[in-house]
Each structure stands twice: as C-alpha cells, then as structure tokens.
Amino acid sequence: MSEVEGTVQGHRDGHGFLIRDDRQPDLYLSQQEMRAVLHRDRVKARIIRYDRKGRPEGRILEILERRKAPIIGRLLHESGIWLVAPEDKRYGQDIMVPKNAIANATAGQVVAIELTEAPSLYSQPMGRVTEVLGEIDDPGMEIEIAVRKYEVPHRFTPETLAQSAALPDKIRPADRKQRIDLTDVALVTIDGEDARDFDDAVYCEPAKVGRGKGFRLIVAIADVSHYVKPGEPIDEDAYERATSVYFPRRVIPMLPEKLSNGLCSLNPNEDRLAMVCDMLITATGDLHAYQFYPAVICSHARFTYTEVAAILANTRGPEAARRKDLVPDLLNLNEVYRALLKSRVKRGAIDFETTETQIVCDENGRIEKIVPRVRTEAHKLIEECMLAANVCSADFIALHKHPALYRVHEGPTPEKKSLLQNYLKSLGIGLSVSDDPTPGEFQSIAAATKERPDAMQIHTMLLRSMQQAIYTAINSGHFGLAYEAYTHFTSPIRRYPDLLVHRVIKALLHSKRYHLSTGEILDVPKVRKGAKPARSELSEGEVWEAAGAHCSANERRADEASRDVEAWLKCKFMREHLGEEYAGTVTAVTSFGLFVTLDALYVEGLVHITELGGEYYRFDEVKQELRGERTGVRYTVGARVRVQVSRVDLDGRKIDFRMVRDNEEDAALIRARRDRMIGRQQSAVEELAAVKEADRAVKAVAKGKSKGKGGAANPVKAAKAAARKSSAKPVRRR
C-alpha cells in the first residue's frame, strides 16, 4: 500500500483523520493510532485497507512534526493528579501536569499549556502551564479561549507597536503631493451604528454618459498602502493576521489602532489620504468608464444605515431635516443604486435573502438578546457601490496582465450539481440547472419559488450546492455575482488582499510592476516577441498563489473563531432556558436528526433522531427529508415544529432539543397508526374468507366425485379456480 503525508485532524469521539497533502481522500485513523499523536501533528502514514465504501484507513509510520502551539484547557485536580482537559475536544487526550508545573493556577481555571512530553501508545502527554487566563465565567473568557484555540494572532509585536507610535497623528504636507484634492466633494461614509473604523466613502452626481444621461460615482477607499510598506513590522504583522476578526463586543484588528481608527479611518471633517475609483455609469447600470487615482478627501458626514434608510423612505422626515444639505446627494446615490440593480438582474447575479443575527451583550458580556440584522436599502446601496469599484479594480489589473489576488467563486462541483438536479426533479417544479449551470439559472429558480411554502428549503439547497469563495492568483471568475473577474479593493483596513490590490494599482498607475516576492516596485521589463518567461516570473506566480492560500486559510480561521464564540455565548444563554418550549423551523436535515432554529431566540439546536418517537426514520438525501416507515411522517427543511430545550453542552458547543407534539399532531399520529392497524385487520379477514371459500370448493368437488357427478375433475384445480374467483389474496405461510 502507498505511503502519504499529511496533518492529523482529531475527532471528539477518539478517532481521527489524516488530511493528505496531495488533497486525495482523507485517511481514517483508529483510536489506537491516535494514542501516539495529537490533533494537528504532521505524520507519514500507510494505507492498510479500504472499507466497504472504498474509504481508506491508515497506519501511522512516522511523526514528522509535533504541533508547538499552546493547548488551552481547564486545570483539574482528580485523585491527587493534576491534569488539563483540552478545550478543543479534537485533542482527544487529557494532559498530565506535574505538581511543580502548574504555576500559580488553581483547579477549575482556564490555562495555556505547553507540551513537555509527547504522547505514546503507552503513556499520556505531559505538559506545563505557561499562562493562566482566569476563571471560566470571567467576562470575555470565551474570546480569550477562541483566539488561542484557533491560534489567532492577538498581540502586535514590539516592533509593530514602536513603528505605529512613530506615525504622525495627521496627514503632512508631503503626503499631499501628487494627489488630487477632493476635499470639496461631499463624500460621506455609511456604516453600522457600532462601526469604529470607516474605510470607504461615496459620492454621486448626475452626469452625461455617452449620448445619454447617467451618473458619476466616486468610491474613495482609505490609502493604507501609503503607511504600510512591504517588509516593515506593521506589514509583517498584517500579513500574518490577513484579516480582522470580529467577535461580539470586541474586534482583533489587522492593523494597530492608530491606523485602523485614526490615520486610515475616514472620520468626518478630517482630511484623509485615499485611493479613488471614479466611475461613469449609464442609466441602465452599465459601467461606461473608470479611472483610479490617489487623492486627499474629507468626509462631509458619518451616516448610519438606519439613518439613510429613513431619509430615502421619507425625504421630509426629521432625519432628512437634520441632513438637508446632503439629502440631494443621497438621492443621487439611490438613483445610481437602482441603475446598478438593473444591471445585476440583467447579468443574472444570485441574490438570496438570508437572515443574519446579531448578539446583544450587557456590560458583563452576557447575552441580553439575539436579534436579526435588518438589511435595508441603505445596506444594498453601499454593497452595489463597493461591487462596482471591486469590478473596476479587477478589470484594471486584468487589462495590464499583472499578477494579483482575485476573489474567485466557482460553480457547483459535479457531485453537488447532480444532487441539486435530483432534488429539484423530486420537487416536480419544472425547473432545474443544466450540466453547465449559470448564475442566472440559480436566480431564476430562486425567483420562481420565493412564494412557495418550501421556498426556504429550496433556497438553502441552492446555497449549499455552491463552493466557498477563495483568494487565488488564477482568475476563474465569480459565479455568485456573475462577474468574469472580481477582486477585493474596498477594505484594506481589515483585509490584506485589498492592501495587495492597492499596491498593484499604484504600481500600474506609474507604469511599473509590483513584485510580491521582494516587495519592490520595478519598471516593466521589455520582453522580446515570442520569448519565454523567465524563471523568476514563474516563481512570482507561485508566491502570489501561496499568498492567496494563506489569506483564504486565515479568513476561514477567523470565521471559525467567531462562530465558536457565538456558539459558546448561545449555549450559556440557553442554559437559562432549559425545559422551556419554543416554536421553530427545521433548517437542516441529516441522517442523525434535525437542526431546528427557534423563532423567538434565533438559536439553532439538534433534535436527535432518537427524540422523534418510537419510529424508524429513513433519510432521503435527494429530497432532504426524514420519513417514518410506519406512520409516513416527514420532516423536511422549512418544516414548522415545536421543541423543548432538553440539554446544553457548553464544552461541546451543542444544544439539544426534544420534539414536542400538540394534541392535533398526536391525534394525527394515532389516526395514522389506527388506519394501518385496520388495514392489516381487514387484510387478515379477507385471507380467512379466501381460505374458507377454497375449503368449501374442495369439499364440494370431492362430494360430487363420490356421487359420480364430478367425472374426472381435479379437486385441486377446482379449489384454485374458486379462490381466484373470490379475488382473495394468497395465504401467507408463517
């Protein structure tokens, strides 16, 4: 059998998997194999067998690298022995701690531990406490755990802090050179109420475009690249983080606060450096022309989404009266948004309405409530303006054939496409996706089914069939937005790929090239016609691809850490609601149960299949439903149910529900069972009648023969004929 290398991924049940470097199917690792390794160790393994479904199982041959990151867990004292139970259950083993290695920690506290002795087949791992985080119930402890659990960089290096402190508080005269002065243009920022950094400002005015009317749309983005130079400490820290991480009540920024909330934040009435995308857009929303240039701007106002939505809904209301000088500009922005929306519909971009939630905490970090985020017209307005600028940056870079990081979103994989086709066919709605699907097909299905009772179920399946967006140097287009090329340009304060795009655009504006491998901006080399590219050009492409993989991985890491904190907070919140009953909606169906989201609390939990009653349920992957074999009861995505909160596992971040049926549902189940019983009884009566009829026929034939009236008739054939005549079912032999 072949040998492979990869990274161990543990499972809370004790077994694990080897995530292979060659991206082939994962290897299953038994509990015995996992005794000598820990989650995220790098190993070499051999494939030893395949199971019935063709899945490979491995045996570890060599441990290539031990994970050196600290492990977070709770310090326990049991039977005179100190040990740490890892907070991440994928580690699968408790870590022994000598008494003299617990530092000043006490039992029950959350600690960071460093391994001093690796596990083996015959011994547990050993370690020492390196940091005491505090008590499990301390405010913000869930965030402290998450940033260490997912290895999110949360402390800037001393060099970065020193460089940040040396930055000026305001822009200097030298910074204004070779920049266009737009301080008199009424650019404004539109963000959420709780936003602290403002990296984009917008302005719109009517303009003549070609021979018709149109709009001039200006999108100004904070010029982070002016302050963050390649190879400097701030840049190295920013690349390591790759993105800001957002938690309830706390943000771990990609850049130091002096930049993210100061020099690079487009605060109102303060001059700031910006990179501008200046666009001409037709009345139908088509991009007619654009240009990029560095500028000095001054935000004329800081708007919130709620405020702008209120002004657009009522231009004579109190909100509009307070901002009367800027209302005409907001109306122009609304007009260009409507035009861009037409273009979006025309190209078939996908636009699903989903419900996002926001956790509202008190001063101690406890959840007060969970509320849905309302997506207003103001949100959509800013989104369309940002999309337009991002498309321009992608087009500008592609035209100059310069390497960069594209935001790529590919269509469904063959497996997901086939599953979606079968699902849509099973619904009988007369719509499906082709073998080479387009975004327009997805949007058509979403629009055609939005009024159906199972619209949520259909839209969920459409979303799940698509792949995750990534950063890559290879432009494959953006399927969801229906763009041939798309980059991220509009958030360099919080996303490193945007900062790289800014550097590329600046280099191109000076007819130069930005080399990511060295951080240098060089003249464009003159290449003879037909000449082969140099080796350095190929290696540069590999560097861009590696940067894309790094940024994509750290984006996923940030999402996982955020979800982990939200799950912990929701579990802690739901412990106060044990035993209570709520109405909810089935949001996912699996072979092991139903995931239900509560209407009132916006919390998701699992109804395990064993909690669905004394019935055997079959999972239909095509229809995405569980169906009871005896009663015929079906559970599908979008079904309305009533559940009781039965269990909360804070360590496992799991909430369990128990199904609650009202009197009508119980009556329906009883009727279904009774009808089936009656059907079986009627069948038995019919069978008995058939047997009696056959017996009478046999006796009659036999009696006739004994009297000489039956001739040579076969009594068995006569009995069968009588049975067929009575239309009775065949008798079952038991």
XYZ file of C-alpha atoms in Angstrom:
734
model
C 0.000 0.000 0.000
C 1.151 3.584 -0.684
C 2.649 5.974 1.877
C 1.291 9.503 2.277
C 1.998 12.609 4.358
C -0.461 14.999 5.923
C -1.894 16.665 9.008
C -3.804 14.833 11.718
C -7.327 16.038 12.424
C -8.725 14.608 15.636
C -12.362 13.814 16.401
C -14.054 14.271 19.740
C -15.007 10.545 19.750
C -11.343 9.482 19.858
C -10.591 8.506 16.271
C -9.139 10.856 13.669
C -8.324 11.527 10.032
C -5.194 12.305 8.067
C -5.724 15.345 5.841
C -3.422 14.460 2.975
C -1.004 16.947 1.427
C -1.886 15.641 -2.051
C -5.581 16.556 -1.457
C -6.715 12.970 -2.034
C -9.456 11.440 0.199
C -8.675 11.600 3.938
C -7.340 8.533 5.736
C -9.296 7.201 8.697
C -7.164 6.764 11.831
C -8.446 4.427 14.536
C -8.434 5.263 18.250
C -5.379 3.033 18.664
C -3.477 5.002 16.007
C -4.490 8.304 17.628
C -2.972 7.396 21.004
C 0.535 8.398 19.907
C -0.388 11.637 18.121
C -2.364 14.803 18.778
C -4.624 16.977 16.695
C -2.663 18.961 14.033
C 0.535 16.879 14.234
C 2.170 16.189 10.864
C 2.773 12.499 10.124
C 3.588 9.952 7.458
C 1.145 7.060 7.159
C 0.489 3.969 5.062
C -2.867 2.940 3.641
C -3.559 -0.512 5.078
C -7.095 -1.267 3.877
C -10.291 0.089 2.334
C -13.735 -0.247 3.880
C -16.918 -1.382 2.063
C -17.461 2.093 0.629
C -13.901 2.340 -0.670
C -12.693 4.722 2.056
C -9.025 4.298 3.034
C -7.771 3.529 6.542
C -4.219 4.364 7.577
C -1.462 3.332 9.956
C 0.992 5.950 11.207
C 4.601 5.199 10.270
C 6.435 8.341 11.361
C 5.720 11.588 13.202
C 7.196 14.364 11.046
C 6.394 17.391 13.213
C 4.741 17.984 16.566
C 2.415 20.960 16.815
C 4.137 23.500 19.066
C 1.210 25.854 19.683
C -0.061 26.069 23.302
C -3.110 23.985 24.169
C -5.960 25.687 26.013
C -7.955 23.826 28.658
C -9.214 23.687 32.235
C -6.900 22.628 35.016
C -8.384 19.752 37.026
C -7.271 18.024 40.242
C -8.536 14.445 40.411
C -7.403 11.766 42.867
C -4.262 13.728 43.671
C -3.317 14.102 39.988
C -3.181 17.425 38.115
C -4.276 17.373 34.509
C -5.608 19.690 31.817
C -8.725 18.793 29.816
C -8.245 20.480 26.400
C -10.969 22.914 25.449
C -10.708 21.652 21.858
C -12.077 18.112 22.131
C -10.297 17.095 18.934
C -7.135 16.595 21.010
C -8.795 13.501 22.442
C -6.480 13.100 25.486
C -6.081 14.858 28.806
C -2.592 16.229 29.504
C -0.847 15.322 32.738
C 0.796 18.200 34.669
C 3.387 17.669 37.420
C 2.576 19.461 40.654
C 5.555 21.786 40.277
C 4.456 22.802 36.735
C 1.020 24.308 37.448
C 2.494 27.807 38.055
C 0.074 29.776 40.225
C -3.078 28.256 38.703
C -5.861 26.737 40.777
C -8.248 23.913 39.959
C -11.003 24.920 37.546
C -9.116 27.790 35.931
C -8.537 28.094 32.193
C -4.844 27.783 31.332
C -2.490 27.560 28.360
C -0.215 24.548 28.453
C 2.982 23.657 26.636
C 3.831 20.012 25.974
C 6.986 18.729 27.632
C 6.487 15.074 26.729
C 4.632 13.806 23.670
C 2.031 11.025 23.929
C 2.876 7.446 23.041
C 0.983 4.173 22.700
C 1.574 3.522 26.395
C 1.606 6.951 28.072
C -0.356 10.187 28.181
C 1.171 13.507 27.122
C 2.802 15.691 29.789
C 2.943 19.483 29.944
C 3.456 22.631 31.976
C 1.250 25.686 32.477
C 2.583 28.738 30.603
C -0.328 31.159 31.059
C -3.307 31.476 33.383
C -6.273 33.004 31.552
C -8.663 33.083 34.527
C -11.983 31.619 35.595
C -14.303 30.103 33.007
C -17.074 32.580 33.880
C -14.903 35.709 33.622
C -16.285 38.288 31.149
C -14.716 37.825 27.721
C -13.166 34.459 28.606
C -14.817 32.834 25.582
C -12.874 35.224 23.310
C -9.576 34.631 25.138
C -10.102 30.903 24.638
C -11.059 31.218 20.959
C -8.091 33.352 19.895
C -5.696 30.808 21.418
C -7.677 27.759 20.370
C -7.609 28.850 16.722
C -4.170 30.465 17.006
C -5.426 33.914 16.018
C -2.562 36.445 16.438
C -3.905 38.873 19.036
C -0.803 40.740 20.185
C 1.226 43.062 17.970
C 4.990 42.662 18.096
C 7.002 45.326 19.963
C 8.476 46.425 16.614
C 4.989 46.996 15.193
C 3.895 48.987 18.229
C 7.036 51.116 18.028
C 6.519 51.807 14.321
C 2.859 52.631 14.926
C 3.737 55.080 17.712
C 6.138 56.890 15.367
C 3.426 57.554 12.776
C 2.050 61.131 12.574
C -1.337 61.992 14.035
C -2.454 63.863 10.911
C -1.508 63.893 7.250
C 1.549 66.033 6.475
C 2.115 68.488 3.598
C 4.478 65.993 1.953
C 1.687 63.383 1.940
C -0.495 65.631 -0.252
C 1.974 65.732 -3.156
C 0.921 64.132 -6.451
C -2.641 63.701 -5.181
C -5.899 65.127 -6.463
C -7.660 67.372 -3.941
C -11.248 66.166 -3.458
C -11.822 67.812 -0.094
C -14.594 69.968 -1.587
C -16.501 66.904 -2.868
C -19.298 65.910 -0.486
C -18.143 62.332 0.126
C -19.879 60.608 3.044
C -19.452 57.345 4.948
C -22.401 54.986 5.554
C -21.822 52.244 8.136
C -23.468 50.428 11.032
C -24.201 52.095 14.353
C -21.416 50.193 16.127
C -18.714 50.761 13.455
C -15.451 52.245 14.705
C -13.390 52.393 11.514
C -14.605 53.859 8.229
C -12.634 52.715 5.199
C -14.970 53.763 2.368
C -16.748 56.977 1.379
C -19.126 57.545 -1.555
C -20.480 60.393 -3.677
C -22.738 60.526 -6.736
C -23.922 63.213 -9.137
C -25.829 63.161 -12.436
C -23.570 63.201 -15.492
C -23.702 62.897 -19.244
C -22.531 59.442 -20.245
C -22.018 58.969 -23.941
C -25.083 60.433 -25.621
C -27.412 59.877 -22.715
C -27.841 60.571 -19.051
C -26.033 58.697 -16.363
C -24.067 59.104 -13.175
C -20.612 59.875 -11.885
C -19.958 57.605 -8.909
C -16.909 58.183 -6.706
C -15.804 55.488 -4.273
C -12.911 56.624 -2.053
C -11.031 53.992 -0.041
C -8.551 54.698 2.770
C -4.999 54.625 1.362
C -3.495 52.103 3.775
C -0.656 51.307 1.378
C 0.759 54.827 1.908
C 1.552 53.966 5.536
C 2.052 50.178 5.433
C 5.121 49.390 3.339
C 6.259 45.887 2.291
C 8.672 44.212 4.687
C 8.106 46.616 7.594
C 6.936 45.280 11.000
C 3.349 46.540 10.560
C 3.157 44.827 7.174
C 4.529 41.543 8.512
C 2.002 41.524 11.354
C -0.807 42.420 8.938
C 0.133 39.566 6.593
C 0.282 37.110 9.499
C -3.263 38.074 10.535
C -4.537 38.541 6.949
C -7.879 39.795 8.270
C -9.549 41.464 11.229
C -11.549 39.113 13.453
C -14.937 40.226 14.729
C -16.419 38.993 17.995
C -19.419 40.273 19.959
C -18.148 43.410 21.802
C -14.562 43.013 20.562
C -12.526 43.245 17.367
C -8.995 41.947 16.855
C -7.805 44.324 14.117
C -5.417 43.557 11.295
C -3.704 46.932 11.822
C -2.784 48.844 15.005
C -5.468 51.173 16.333
C -3.554 54.310 15.326
C -4.085 53.289 11.711
C -7.421 51.437 11.808
C -9.245 54.023 13.934
C -7.021 57.017 13.214
C -4.961 57.827 10.130
C -6.752 55.354 7.843
C -10.267 55.861 9.175
C -12.290 58.313 7.074
C -13.607 60.212 10.077
C -15.958 63.137 9.349
C -14.463 66.601 8.799
C -10.871 65.326 8.781
C -8.574 65.245 5.748
C -7.507 61.731 4.825
C -5.454 60.036 2.109
C -7.475 57.832 -0.210
C -7.336 55.712 -3.343
C -10.263 56.713 -5.551
C -12.238 54.758 -8.125
C -14.020 57.382 -10.260
C -16.718 55.805 -12.468
C -19.191 56.809 -15.168
C -22.301 54.628 -15.116
C -25.158 54.613 -17.627
C -28.823 54.905 -16.699
C -29.132 51.154 -17.201
C -26.297 50.428 -14.750
C -23.568 49.588 -17.254
C -20.019 50.679 -16.484
C -19.038 53.177 -19.202
C -15.596 54.295 -17.982
C -13.461 54.457 -14.837
C -10.138 55.709 -13.547
C -8.058 55.225 -10.406
C -6.016 57.940 -8.720
C -4.624 58.859 -5.275
C -6.423 61.758 -3.599
C -6.948 63.787 -0.447
C -10.564 63.696 0.734
C -12.647 64.979 3.618
C -15.745 63.087 4.683
C -18.628 65.541 4.985
C -20.722 63.300 7.255
C -20.877 59.963 9.031
C -24.215 58.301 8.235
C -25.643 55.081 9.624
C -27.590 52.562 7.547
C -30.692 53.178 9.637
C -30.476 56.926 9.126
C -30.014 56.699 5.341
C -32.853 54.188 5.010
C -35.147 56.570 6.937
C -34.158 59.530 4.717
C -34.732 57.593 1.494
C -38.097 56.412 2.772
C -39.213 59.923 3.791
C -37.323 62.957 2.477
C -39.490 65.238 4.634
C -38.931 63.393 7.891
C -36.874 64.524 10.891
C -33.783 62.579 9.753
C -33.825 64.368 6.390
C -34.374 67.751 8.056
C -31.161 67.301 10.096
C -29.167 66.497 6.941
C -30.990 68.671 4.385
C -27.763 69.806 2.643
C -26.784 66.218 1.863
C -30.211 64.790 1.010
C -29.851 65.520 -2.766
C -26.552 63.577 -2.803
C -28.199 60.634 -1.045
C -30.991 60.664 -3.627
C -28.369 60.580 -6.395
C -26.740 57.600 -4.684
C -30.117 55.916 -4.553
C -30.614 56.540 -8.279
C -27.280 55.015 -9.248
C -28.032 52.083 -6.919
C -31.303 51.466 -8.786
C -29.399 51.565 -12.080
C -26.756 49.116 -10.820
C -29.555 46.870 -9.592
C -30.933 46.686 -13.145
C -27.523 45.580 -14.369
C -27.344 42.976 -11.612
C -30.680 41.486 -12.685
C -29.651 41.561 -16.349
C -26.435 39.612 -15.813
C -28.250 37.082 -13.574
C -26.329 37.565 -10.327
C -27.573 35.492 -7.415
C -29.270 37.382 -4.595
C -30.771 35.266 -1.820
C -32.497 36.887 1.111
C -30.989 35.383 4.262
C -31.449 36.218 7.929
C -28.299 37.156 9.825
C -28.369 37.613 13.574
C -26.612 39.917 15.998
C -25.798 39.099 19.619
C -26.512 41.947 22.023
C -24.490 41.657 25.244
C -24.565 43.545 28.519
C -21.531 45.116 30.213
C -20.521 41.764 31.712
C -20.528 40.029 28.343
C -23.751 38.072 28.964
C -26.272 37.818 26.144
C -29.242 40.102 26.626
C -30.911 39.112 23.371
C -30.280 37.844 19.869
C -31.855 39.963 17.154
C -31.982 39.658 13.357
C -29.887 42.087 11.328
C -32.257 44.082 9.156
C -30.831 44.515 5.646
C -32.175 47.869 4.496
C -31.979 49.625 1.138
C -29.006 51.558 2.553
C -27.073 48.303 3.019
C -27.798 47.289 -0.564
C -26.867 50.757 -1.849
C -23.381 50.611 -0.328
C -22.975 46.985 -1.403
C -23.626 47.846 -5.072
C -21.218 50.801 -4.951
C -18.481 48.583 -3.492
C -19.141 45.845 -6.053
C -18.743 48.374 -8.867
C -15.361 49.538 -7.508
C -14.171 45.952 -6.997
C -15.056 45.047 -10.581
C -13.155 48.083 -11.874
C -10.030 47.098 -9.929
C -10.200 43.535 -11.291
C -10.650 44.815 -14.844
C -7.791 47.308 -14.478
C -5.383 44.615 -13.238
C -6.505 42.058 -15.839
C -6.059 44.561 -18.699
C -2.442 45.115 -17.635
C -1.903 41.357 -17.151
C -0.419 41.904 -13.722
C -0.492 39.104 -11.115
C -2.801 39.778 -8.169
C -5.214 38.078 -5.809
C -8.671 37.579 -7.316
C -11.744 36.756 -5.300
C -12.862 33.565 -7.015
C -16.177 31.807 -6.513
C -16.642 28.748 -8.701
C -19.893 26.995 -9.581
C -21.113 23.704 -8.112
C -18.904 20.623 -8.146
C -20.223 17.721 -10.288
C -21.346 15.884 -7.144
C -23.234 18.866 -5.711
C -24.706 19.711 -9.113
C -26.038 16.160 -9.526
C -27.526 16.204 -6.015
C -29.209 19.559 -6.723
C -30.609 18.345 -10.061
C -32.119 15.252 -8.427
C -33.538 17.350 -5.597
C -35.229 19.832 -7.940
C -36.563 16.955 -10.042
C -38.075 15.303 -6.958
C -39.995 18.514 -6.197
C -41.656 18.472 -9.613
C -41.387 22.256 -10.027
C -40.366 22.036 -13.689
C -37.114 23.939 -13.145
C -33.581 22.650 -12.847
C -29.959 23.538 -13.558
C -28.115 22.465 -16.681
C -24.957 20.384 -16.810
C -23.038 23.658 -17.193
C -25.065 25.876 -14.841
C -25.060 29.670 -14.916
C -25.817 32.103 -12.070
C -28.945 33.156 -13.964
C -30.378 29.642 -13.644
C -29.949 29.755 -9.872
C -31.522 33.207 -9.668
C -34.462 32.133 -11.870
C -35.196 29.181 -9.594
C -34.961 31.411 -6.508
C -37.321 33.997 -8.043
C -39.811 31.390 -9.287
C -40.055 29.636 -5.910
C -39.953 32.574 -3.490
C -43.725 32.398 -2.850
C -43.787 28.646 -2.198
C -44.184 27.342 1.371
C -40.921 25.423 0.941
C -39.029 28.415 -0.510
C -36.587 28.437 2.404
C -35.796 24.760 1.822
C -35.173 25.303 -1.902
C -33.005 28.400 -1.393
C -30.966 26.596 1.260
C -30.252 23.759 -1.162
C -29.234 26.251 -3.858
C -26.805 27.941 -1.466
C -25.297 24.679 -0.238
C -24.632 23.477 -3.760
C -22.138 26.298 -4.404
C -18.463 26.311 -3.433
C -16.759 28.593 -0.943
C -15.142 31.783 -2.291
C -11.338 31.922 -2.047
C -8.406 34.195 -2.859
C -6.231 32.957 -5.692
C -3.867 34.269 -8.354
C -5.756 32.301 -11.028
C -8.798 34.228 -12.206
C -11.768 31.863 -12.607
C -14.474 34.478 -12.206
C -17.112 34.945 -9.519
C -20.066 32.610 -10.059
C -22.411 34.072 -7.443
C -22.016 37.680 -8.606
C -21.799 36.704 -12.303
C -18.523 38.554 -12.884
C -15.746 37.387 -15.199
C -13.157 38.966 -12.895
C -13.519 40.221 -9.335
C -11.097 41.465 -6.679
C -11.379 42.956 -3.213
C -10.359 46.626 -3.248
C -12.653 48.319 -0.735
C -11.457 47.201 2.740
C -7.651 47.436 3.094
C -8.010 48.274 6.821
C -9.358 44.813 7.578
C -8.332 42.565 4.637
C -4.766 42.008 3.457
C -5.746 41.017 -0.136
C -7.269 44.505 -0.556
C -3.965 46.053 0.534
C -2.124 43.982 -2.094
C -4.595 45.107 -4.772
C -3.931 48.752 -3.811
C -0.185 48.208 -4.200
C -0.651 46.656 -7.635
C -2.902 49.508 -8.827
C -0.425 52.133 -7.582
C 2.410 50.408 -9.422
C 0.383 50.245 -12.638
C -0.532 53.931 -12.384
C 3.220 54.643 -12.568
C 3.693 52.090 -15.399
C 5.615 49.791 -13.074
C 5.207 46.274 -11.636
C 4.763 45.239 -8.018
C 6.788 42.152 -7.067
C 5.261 40.383 -4.107
C 8.283 38.160 -3.534
C 10.545 41.162 -2.822
C 8.025 43.945 -2.105
C 9.707 46.098 -4.757
C 8.056 48.266 -7.417
C 10.116 47.927 -10.578
C 9.979 49.103 -14.166
C 8.133 46.877 -16.616
C 10.749 44.637 -18.294
C 10.837 44.753 -22.078
C 10.223 41.264 -23.428
C 11.041 40.260 -26.991
C 8.161 38.952 -29.016
C 7.910 35.181 -28.688
C 10.398 34.993 -25.802
C 9.735 32.516 -22.987
C 9.029 33.877 -19.489
C 11.949 33.912 -17.077
C 12.122 31.538 -14.117
C 11.670 34.491 -11.764
C 8.279 35.253 -13.361
C 7.123 31.689 -12.706
C 8.303 31.839 -9.098
C 6.490 35.163 -8.673
C 3.238 33.483 -9.697
C 3.817 30.767 -7.121
C 4.375 33.439 -4.457
C 1.023 35.059 -5.310
C -0.712 31.681 -5.189
C 0.816 30.949 -1.768
C -0.360 34.358 -0.519
C -3.877 33.551 -1.736
C -3.886 30.216 0.083
C -2.607 31.922 3.263
C -5.280 34.641 3.160
C -8.053 32.123 2.400
C -6.982 29.870 5.287
C -6.825 32.785 7.734
C -10.234 34.005 6.589
C -11.655 30.572 7.419
C -9.786 30.621 10.746
C -11.344 33.982 11.628
C -14.818 32.695 10.722
C -14.344 29.554 12.821
C -13.164 31.556 15.834
C -16.126 33.948 15.541
C -18.610 31.081 15.211
C -17.030 29.310 18.186
C -17.511 32.372 20.418
C -21.085 32.866 19.229
C -21.856 29.184 19.855
C -20.385 29.400 23.372
C -22.424 32.509 24.183
C -25.598 30.936 22.828
C -25.027 27.770 24.859
C -24.505 29.806 28.015
C -27.638 31.808 27.188
C -29.717 28.661 26.616
C -28.710 27.131 29.964
C -31.136 29.634 31.464
C -33.935 28.273 29.262
C -33.670 24.530 29.953
C -37.074 22.846 29.858
C -38.782 25.707 28.038
C -40.749 25.132 24.828
C -40.419 27.138 21.604
C -41.690 27.110 18.041
C -39.024 26.729 15.386
C -38.135 25.897 11.803
C -36.155 22.918 10.534
C -33.034 24.424 8.908
C -31.160 21.209 8.067
C -31.947 17.501 7.824
C -29.305 14.811 8.356
C -29.235 11.055 8.783
C -28.926 11.533 12.565
C -31.600 14.167 13.163
C -32.944 17.650 12.531
C -31.385 21.048 13.136
C -34.022 23.489 14.320
C -33.748 27.281 14.661
C -36.003 28.817 17.302
C -38.272 31.648 16.140
C -38.038 33.740 19.278
C -34.357 33.315 20.161
C -32.663 32.681 16.776
C -30.702 29.794 18.295
C -30.079 26.510 16.467
C -30.064 23.099 18.112
C -30.324 19.414 17.250
C -33.320 17.135 17.586
C -31.612 13.754 17.530
C -33.352 11.052 15.547
C -33.952 9.094 18.774
C -36.095 12.011 20.026
C -38.551 11.719 17.123
C -40.580 8.958 18.763
C -40.778 5.167 18.555
C -40.391 5.043 14.804
C -37.740 4.058 12.249
C -36.834 7.015 10.029
C -35.136 6.793 6.640
C -33.006 9.705 5.402
C -33.654 10.662 1.775
C -30.612 12.639 0.599
C -32.281 13.655 -2.673
C -35.398 15.093 -1.037
C -33.501 16.171 2.085
C -36.069 14.627 4.412
C -36.571 12.064 7.162
C -39.594 9.811 6.624
C -41.121 7.475 9.197
C -41.620 3.961 7.808
C -44.643 3.115 9.968
C -46.532 6.416 10.141
C -45.260 8.100 6.975
C -44.458 11.285 8.953
C -41.979 13.503 7.044
C -39.558 16.150 8.281
C -38.033 18.452 5.654
C -36.105 21.740 5.650
C -38.566 24.542 6.336
C -40.960 22.365 8.372
C -42.562 24.043 11.373
C -42.065 22.220 14.676
C -42.339 22.770 18.420
C -39.421 21.730 20.605
C -38.266 21.727 24.200
C -34.722 22.675 25.271
C -33.509 19.390 26.776
C -29.711 19.658 27.096
C -26.893 22.185 26.749
C -23.248 21.077 26.366
C -21.094 24.164 26.937
C -17.809 22.350 26.255
C -19.061 20.781 23.037
C -20.938 23.967 21.956
C -24.087 21.875 21.438
C -27.747 22.470 22.187
C -30.188 19.544 22.122
C -33.942 19.808 21.651
C -36.738 17.333 22.242
C -39.711 17.249 19.898
C -42.993 18.386 21.458
C -46.241 17.425 19.759
C -49.526 19.162 20.421
C -52.865 17.338 20.703
C -53.620 17.655 16.980
C -50.294 16.103 15.981
C -50.768 13.281 18.484
C -54.254 12.692 17.137
C -52.938 12.604 13.563
C -50.290 10.039 14.519
C -52.876 7.925 16.368
C -55.198 8.069 13.332
C -52.362 7.031 11.020
C -51.465 4.081 13.243
C -55.145 3.107 13.647
C -55.716 3.199 9.874
C -52.730 0.954 9.339
C -53.964 -1.469 12.028
C -57.449 -1.529 10.490
C -55.911 -2.163 7.089
C -53.951 -5.135 8.454
C -57.106 -6.491 10.209
C -59.155 -6.195 7.008
C -56.414 -7.994 5.105
C -56.464 -10.834 7.648
C -60.291 -11.147 7.385
C -60.061 -11.333 3.591
C -57.392 -14.012 3.778
C -59.506 -16.097 6.189
C -62.571 -15.776 3.924
C -60.491 -16.927 0.948
C -59.295 -19.998 2.866
C -62.884 -20.915 3.871
C -64.092 -20.456 0.292
C -61.317 -22.663 -1.044
C -62.129 -25.362 1.536
C -65.804 -25.311 0.577
C -64.916 -25.642 -3.092
C -62.642 -28.631 -2.429
C -65.337 -30.359 -0.348
C -67.989 -29.696 -2.970
C -65.868 -31.161 -5.771
C -64.903 -34.166 -3.650
C -68.560 -34.781 -2.703
C -69.613 -34.587 -6.319
C -66.968 -37.111 -7.356
C -68.023 -39.594 -4.660
C -71.581 -39.488 -6.053
C -70.309 -39.982 -9.602
C -71.233 -36.467 -10.735
C -67.801 -34.960 -10.824
C -66.326 -37.039 -13.653
C -62.539 -36.816 -13.737
C -62.396 -33.279 -12.363
C -59.226 -32.337 -10.407
C -60.302 -31.149 -6.945
C -57.101 -29.090 -6.508
C -57.633 -27.191 -9.769
C -61.227 -26.593 -8.819
C -60.185 -25.163 -5.465
C -57.695 -22.803 -7.126
C -60.302 -21.630 -9.557
C -62.709 -20.942 -6.730
C -60.053 -18.989 -4.892
C -59.313 -16.889 -7.992
C -62.980 -16.265 -8.469
C -63.278 -14.933 -4.927
C -60.374 -12.486 -5.643
C -58.854 -13.344 -2.302
C -55.179 -12.660 -1.533
C -52.839 -15.677 -1.263
C -52.488 -17.084 2.221
C -49.156 -16.375 3.907
C -47.375 -19.322 5.473
C -45.835 -18.477 8.822
